[in-house]
CSV table of C-alpha atoms in Angstrom, one decimal:
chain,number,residue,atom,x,y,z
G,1,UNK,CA,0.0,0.0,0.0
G,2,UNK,CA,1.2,3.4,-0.6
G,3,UNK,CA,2.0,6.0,1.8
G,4,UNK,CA,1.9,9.7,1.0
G,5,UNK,CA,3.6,11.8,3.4
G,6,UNK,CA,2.5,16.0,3.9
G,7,UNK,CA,5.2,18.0,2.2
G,8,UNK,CA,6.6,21.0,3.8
G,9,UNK,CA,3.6,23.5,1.7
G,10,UNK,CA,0.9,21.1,2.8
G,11,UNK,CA,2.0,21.0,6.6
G,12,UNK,CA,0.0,23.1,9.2
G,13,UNK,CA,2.2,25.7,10.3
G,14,UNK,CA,2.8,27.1,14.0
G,15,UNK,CA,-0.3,25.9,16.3
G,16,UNK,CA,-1.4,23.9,13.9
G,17,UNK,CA,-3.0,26.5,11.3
G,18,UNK,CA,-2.2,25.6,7.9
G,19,UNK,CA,-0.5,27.4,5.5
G,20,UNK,CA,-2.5,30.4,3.8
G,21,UNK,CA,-1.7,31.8,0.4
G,22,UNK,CA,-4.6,33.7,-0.5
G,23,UNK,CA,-7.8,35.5,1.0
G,24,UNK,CA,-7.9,38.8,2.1
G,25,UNK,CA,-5.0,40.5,4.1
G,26,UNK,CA,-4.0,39.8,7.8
G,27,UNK,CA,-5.6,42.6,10.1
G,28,UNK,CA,-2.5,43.1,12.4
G,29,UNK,CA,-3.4,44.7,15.0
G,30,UNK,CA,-0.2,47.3,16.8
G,31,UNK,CA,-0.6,47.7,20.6
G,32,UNK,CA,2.2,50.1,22.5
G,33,UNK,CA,2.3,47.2,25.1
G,34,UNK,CA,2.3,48.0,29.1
G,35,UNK,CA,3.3,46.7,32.0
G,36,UNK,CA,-0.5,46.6,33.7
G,37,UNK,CA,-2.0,43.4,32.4
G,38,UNK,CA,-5.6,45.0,31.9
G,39,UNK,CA,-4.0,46.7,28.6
G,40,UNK,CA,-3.5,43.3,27.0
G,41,UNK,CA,-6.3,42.0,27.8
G,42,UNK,CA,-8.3,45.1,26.5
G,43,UNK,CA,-6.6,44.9,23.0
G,44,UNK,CA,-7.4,41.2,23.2
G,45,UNK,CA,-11.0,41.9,23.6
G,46,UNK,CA,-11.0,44.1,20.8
G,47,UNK,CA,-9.3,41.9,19.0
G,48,UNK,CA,-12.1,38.6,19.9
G,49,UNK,CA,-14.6,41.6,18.5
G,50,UNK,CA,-12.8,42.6,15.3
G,51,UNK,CA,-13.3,38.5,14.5
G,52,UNK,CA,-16.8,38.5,15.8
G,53,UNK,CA,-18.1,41.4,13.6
G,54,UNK,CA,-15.9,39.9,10.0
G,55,UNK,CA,-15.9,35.9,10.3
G,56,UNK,CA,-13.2,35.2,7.8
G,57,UNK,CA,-10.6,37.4,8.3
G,58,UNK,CA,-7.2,36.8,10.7
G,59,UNK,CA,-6.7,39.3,13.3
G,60,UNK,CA,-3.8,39.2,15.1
G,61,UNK,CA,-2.4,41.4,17.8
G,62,UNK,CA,1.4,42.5,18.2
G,63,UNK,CA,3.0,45.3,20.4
G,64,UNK,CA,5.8,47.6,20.4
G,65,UNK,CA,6.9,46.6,24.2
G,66,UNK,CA,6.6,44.9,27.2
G,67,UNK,CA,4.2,42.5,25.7
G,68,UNK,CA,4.3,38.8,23.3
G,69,UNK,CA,4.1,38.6,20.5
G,70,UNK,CA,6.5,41.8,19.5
G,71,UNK,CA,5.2,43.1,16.4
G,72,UNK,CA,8.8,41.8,14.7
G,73,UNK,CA,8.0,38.5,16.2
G,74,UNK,CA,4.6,38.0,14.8
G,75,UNK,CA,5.9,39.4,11.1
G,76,UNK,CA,8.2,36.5,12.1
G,77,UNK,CA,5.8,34.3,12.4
G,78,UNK,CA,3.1,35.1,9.5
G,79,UNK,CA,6.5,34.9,7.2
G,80,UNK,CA,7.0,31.4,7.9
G,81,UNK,CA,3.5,30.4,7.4
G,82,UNK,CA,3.7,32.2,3.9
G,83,UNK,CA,1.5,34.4,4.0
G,84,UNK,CA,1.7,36.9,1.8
G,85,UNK,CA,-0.1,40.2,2.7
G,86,UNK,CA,-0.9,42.1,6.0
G,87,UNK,CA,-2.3,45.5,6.8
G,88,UNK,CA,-0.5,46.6,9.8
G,89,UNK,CA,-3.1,49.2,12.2
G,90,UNK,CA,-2.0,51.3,14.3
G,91,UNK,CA,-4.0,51.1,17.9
G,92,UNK,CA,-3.4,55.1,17.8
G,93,UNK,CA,-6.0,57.8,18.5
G,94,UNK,CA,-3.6,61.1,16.9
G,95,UNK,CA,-0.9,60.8,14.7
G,96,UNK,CA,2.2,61.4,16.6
G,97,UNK,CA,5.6,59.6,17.2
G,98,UNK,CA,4.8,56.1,17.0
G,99,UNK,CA,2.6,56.3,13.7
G,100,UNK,CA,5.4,58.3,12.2
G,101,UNK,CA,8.2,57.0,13.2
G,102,UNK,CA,8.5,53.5,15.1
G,103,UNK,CA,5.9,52.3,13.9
G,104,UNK,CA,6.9,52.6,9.9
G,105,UNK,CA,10.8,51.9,11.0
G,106,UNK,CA,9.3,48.4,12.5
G,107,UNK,CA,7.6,47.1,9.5
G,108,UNK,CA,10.3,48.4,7.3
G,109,UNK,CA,13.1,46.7,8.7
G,110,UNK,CA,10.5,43.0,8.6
G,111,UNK,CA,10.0,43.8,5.3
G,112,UNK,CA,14.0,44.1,4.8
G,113,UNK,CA,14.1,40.6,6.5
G,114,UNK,CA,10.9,39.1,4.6
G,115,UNK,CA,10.8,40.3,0.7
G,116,UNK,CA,7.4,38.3,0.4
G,117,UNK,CA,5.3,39.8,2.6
G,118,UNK,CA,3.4,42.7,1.3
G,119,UNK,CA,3.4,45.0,4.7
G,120,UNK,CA,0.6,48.2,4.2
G,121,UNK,CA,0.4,50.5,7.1
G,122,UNK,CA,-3.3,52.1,8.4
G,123,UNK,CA,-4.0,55.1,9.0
G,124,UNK,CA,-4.6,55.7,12.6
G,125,UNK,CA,-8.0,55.7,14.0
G,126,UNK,CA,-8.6,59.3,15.1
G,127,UNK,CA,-10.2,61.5,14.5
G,128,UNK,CA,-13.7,60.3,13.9
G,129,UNK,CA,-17.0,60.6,14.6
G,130,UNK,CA,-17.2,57.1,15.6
G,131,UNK,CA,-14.9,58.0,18.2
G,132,UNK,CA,-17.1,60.7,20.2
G,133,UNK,CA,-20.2,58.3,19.5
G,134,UNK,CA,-18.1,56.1,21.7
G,135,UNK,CA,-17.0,58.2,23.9
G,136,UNK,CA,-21.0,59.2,24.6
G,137,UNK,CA,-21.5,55.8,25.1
G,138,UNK,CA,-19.0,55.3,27.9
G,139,UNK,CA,-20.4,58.5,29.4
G,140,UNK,CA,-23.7,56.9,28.8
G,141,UNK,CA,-22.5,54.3,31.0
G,142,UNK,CA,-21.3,56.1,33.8
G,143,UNK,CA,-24.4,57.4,34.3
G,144,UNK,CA,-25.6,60.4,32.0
G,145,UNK,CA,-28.3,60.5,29.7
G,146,UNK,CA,-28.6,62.3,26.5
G,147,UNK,CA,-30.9,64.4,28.6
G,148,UNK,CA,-27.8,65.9,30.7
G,149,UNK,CA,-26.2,67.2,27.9
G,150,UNK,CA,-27.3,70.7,27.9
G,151,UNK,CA,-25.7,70.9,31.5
G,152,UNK,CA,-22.7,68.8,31.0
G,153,UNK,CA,-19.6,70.1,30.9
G,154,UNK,CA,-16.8,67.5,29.8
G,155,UNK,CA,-13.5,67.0,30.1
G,156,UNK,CA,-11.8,65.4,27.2
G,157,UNK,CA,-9.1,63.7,28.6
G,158,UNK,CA,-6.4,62.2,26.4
G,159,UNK,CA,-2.9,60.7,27.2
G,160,UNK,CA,-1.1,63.6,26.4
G,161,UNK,CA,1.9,64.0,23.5
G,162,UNK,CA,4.8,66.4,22.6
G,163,UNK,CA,3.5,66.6,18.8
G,164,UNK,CA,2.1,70.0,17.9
G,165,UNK,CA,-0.7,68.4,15.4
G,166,UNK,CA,-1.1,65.6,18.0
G,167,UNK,CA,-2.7,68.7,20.5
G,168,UNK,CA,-4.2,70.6,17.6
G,169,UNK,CA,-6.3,67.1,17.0
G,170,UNK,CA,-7.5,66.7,20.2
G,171,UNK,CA,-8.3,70.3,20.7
G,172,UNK,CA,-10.0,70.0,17.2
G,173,UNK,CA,-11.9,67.3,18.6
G,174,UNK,CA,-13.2,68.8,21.5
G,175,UNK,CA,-14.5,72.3,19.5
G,176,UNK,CA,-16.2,70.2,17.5
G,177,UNK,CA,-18.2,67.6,20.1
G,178,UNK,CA,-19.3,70.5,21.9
G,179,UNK,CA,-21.1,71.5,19.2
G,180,UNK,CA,-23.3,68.3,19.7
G,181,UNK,CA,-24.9,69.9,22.8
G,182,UNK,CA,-23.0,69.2,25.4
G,183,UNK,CA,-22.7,72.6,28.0
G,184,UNK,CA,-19.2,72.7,27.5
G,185,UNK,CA,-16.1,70.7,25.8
G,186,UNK,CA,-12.4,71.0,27.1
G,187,UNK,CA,-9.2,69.5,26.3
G,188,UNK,CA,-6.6,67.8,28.9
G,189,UNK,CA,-3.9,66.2,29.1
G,190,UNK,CA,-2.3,63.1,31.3
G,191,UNK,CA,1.0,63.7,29.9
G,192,UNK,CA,3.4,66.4,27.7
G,193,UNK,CA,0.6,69.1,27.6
G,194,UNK,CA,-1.6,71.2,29.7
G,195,UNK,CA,-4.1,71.5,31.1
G,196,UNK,CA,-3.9,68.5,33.0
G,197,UNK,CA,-7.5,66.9,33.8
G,198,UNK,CA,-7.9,68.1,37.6
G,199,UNK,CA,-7.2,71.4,36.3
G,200,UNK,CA,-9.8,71.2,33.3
G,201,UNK,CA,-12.3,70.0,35.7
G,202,UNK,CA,-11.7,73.0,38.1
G,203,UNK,CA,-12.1,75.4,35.4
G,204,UNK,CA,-15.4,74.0,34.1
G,205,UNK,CA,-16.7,73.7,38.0
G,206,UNK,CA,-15.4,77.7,38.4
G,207,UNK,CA,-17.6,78.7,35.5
G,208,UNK,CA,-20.6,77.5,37.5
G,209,UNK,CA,-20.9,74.7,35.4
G,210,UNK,CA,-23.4,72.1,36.8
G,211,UNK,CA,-22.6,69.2,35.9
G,212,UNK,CA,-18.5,67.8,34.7
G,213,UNK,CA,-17.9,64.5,32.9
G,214,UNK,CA,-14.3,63.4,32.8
G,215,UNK,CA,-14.4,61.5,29.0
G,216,UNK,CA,-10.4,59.3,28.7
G,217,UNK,CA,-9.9,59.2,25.4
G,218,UNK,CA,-7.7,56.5,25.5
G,219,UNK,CA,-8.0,52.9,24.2
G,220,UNK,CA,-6.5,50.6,27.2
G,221,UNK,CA,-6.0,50.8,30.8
G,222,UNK,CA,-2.7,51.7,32.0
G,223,UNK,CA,-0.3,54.1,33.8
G,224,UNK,CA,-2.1,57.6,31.7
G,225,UNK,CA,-5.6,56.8,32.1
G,226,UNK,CA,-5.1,56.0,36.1
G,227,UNK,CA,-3.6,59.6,36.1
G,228,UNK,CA,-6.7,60.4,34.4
G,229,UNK,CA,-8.7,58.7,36.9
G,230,UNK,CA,-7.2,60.3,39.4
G,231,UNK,CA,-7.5,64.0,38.3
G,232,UNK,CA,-11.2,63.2,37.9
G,233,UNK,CA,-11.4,62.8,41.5
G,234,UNK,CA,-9.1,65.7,42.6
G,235,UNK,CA,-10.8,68.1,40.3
G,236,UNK,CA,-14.2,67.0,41.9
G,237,UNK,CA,-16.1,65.5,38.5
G,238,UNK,CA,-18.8,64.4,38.9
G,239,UNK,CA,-18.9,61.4,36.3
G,240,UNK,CA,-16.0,59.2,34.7
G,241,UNK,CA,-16.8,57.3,32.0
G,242,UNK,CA,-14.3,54.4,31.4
G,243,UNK,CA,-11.9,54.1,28.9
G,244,UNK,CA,-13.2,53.3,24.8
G,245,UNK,CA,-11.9,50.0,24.8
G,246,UNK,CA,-13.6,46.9,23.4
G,247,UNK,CA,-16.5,49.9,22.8
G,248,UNK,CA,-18.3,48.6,19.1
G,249,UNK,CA,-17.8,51.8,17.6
G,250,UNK,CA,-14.1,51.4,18.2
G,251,UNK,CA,-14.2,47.4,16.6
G,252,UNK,CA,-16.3,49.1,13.4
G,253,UNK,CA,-13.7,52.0,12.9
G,254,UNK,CA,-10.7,49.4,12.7
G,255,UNK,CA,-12.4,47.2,10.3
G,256,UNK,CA,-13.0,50.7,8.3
G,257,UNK,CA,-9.7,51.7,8.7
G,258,UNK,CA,-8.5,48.3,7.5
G,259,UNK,CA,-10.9,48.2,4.0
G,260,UNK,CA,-9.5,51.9,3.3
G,261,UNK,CA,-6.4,50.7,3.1
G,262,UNK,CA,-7.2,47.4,1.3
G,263,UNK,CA,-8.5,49.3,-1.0
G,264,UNK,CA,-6.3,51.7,-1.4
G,265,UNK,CA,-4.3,52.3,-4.6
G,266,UNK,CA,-0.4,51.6,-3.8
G,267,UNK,CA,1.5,54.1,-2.7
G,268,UNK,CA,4.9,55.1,-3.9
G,269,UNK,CA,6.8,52.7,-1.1
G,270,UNK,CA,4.7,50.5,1.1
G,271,UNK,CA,5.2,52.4,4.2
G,272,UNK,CA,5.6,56.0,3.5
G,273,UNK,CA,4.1,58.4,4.9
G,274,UNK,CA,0.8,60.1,4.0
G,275,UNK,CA,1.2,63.4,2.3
């Protein structure tokens, strides 16, 4: 009787998934990485959503530090099993250092290393207007109603960066969700920039403001949003929503972000940078 025997092509690859040469693109999904284990598990929930809401399509999750897989790991990885194609998005809200510089200089250097695999980078998610829909919904959750929003002042507290257009986005941001109804919209910042959120807070409560929301607009629990947390309370908010998370407006902006670039004609080099 003869035996055939799997060749190398035919034989499933790490964990036993088989080799894949075609279908659409891997999602891969770029965490910073943190030390406090409720960040991973966040961008692993968003992940176990992202798979939920397109059956079909591989999501995987890689991060720039402190957490496995590194995002050089997992190009690694994907390499080996052949595939061919992956869309690299950025878990970013702004666009500041590490969409414009570690993050390109990352999947350059794996595409140095693996010639094969078409790397595309994502635009990062912010900003949008499924962004503030989240954000309501956290605030929403925390206990307001659409009802509150006429006196509602909110603080819209972000991690904070050194990039000018980084803080011209978020102020950006806040001019224009104000403009939704809510009594009043301010920026603040955890980190880099001021006004930091205690302070934000105080200034809203000073104007005789009834009512102040402290809004994170951050993705993951960690070392910032605690800070955040915790000027909440200083300042004397009355609400604070919790962070966007696994939110479903997050998980739908992703998967836009992702088709955008699918579909996107080629740019000059794989990874440069919008003009």
């Amino acid at each position: 009787m003869h035996h055939t025997h799997p060749t190398h092509h035919t034989r499933p690859a790490h964990g036993g998934r088989p080799t894949r040469h075609a279908g659409p693109p891997v999602l891969l999904v770029i965490a910073h990485g943190s030390r406090d284990p409720r960040h991973a598990a966040t961008v692993g929930a968003l992940a176990g959503r992202l798979r939920s809401l397109r059956p079909g399509l591989r999501v995987e999750t890689g991060f720039l530090d402190f957490n496995a897989p590194s995002v050089p790991q997992l190009l690694d990885r994907l390499a080996l099993e052949d595939v061919r194609d992956v869309i690299a998005l950025p878990l970013l809200l702004t666009r500041a250092f590490h969409a414009k510089s570690d993050i390109p200089a990352v999947l350059r250097e794996a595409s140095g290393r693996h010639p094969r695999l078409r790397i595309r980078q994502a635009d990062v998610l912010g900003p949008s207007p499924l962004l503030t829909d989240a954000l309501e919904r956290r605030l929403y959750e925390a206990g307001l109603t659409p009802a509150d929003k006429g006196s509602t002042g909110v603080v819209l507290a972000s991690a904070g960066s050194s990039d000018p257009e980084a803080i011209a986005v978020i102020a950006e941001i806040a001019r224009e969700w104000r403009h939704t109804g809510w009594c009043a919209v301010r920026p603040a910042f955890a980190s880099a920039s001021l006004p930091r959120t205690e302070d934000a807070v105080r200034a809203l409560r000073a104007e005789g403001v009834r009512r102040v929301a402290v809004a994170p607009y951050v993705i993951a629990p960690g070392f910032l949003p605690d800070r955040i947390a915790a000027g909440a309370r200083e300042g004397g908010a009355r609400i604070l929503a919790g962070v966007l998370g696994a939110a479903p407006e997050l998980a739908r902006l992703l998967l836009r972000r992702y088709d955008e670039r699918a579909s996107a004609p080629e740019r000059r080099t794989p990874l440069a940078r919008p003009a």
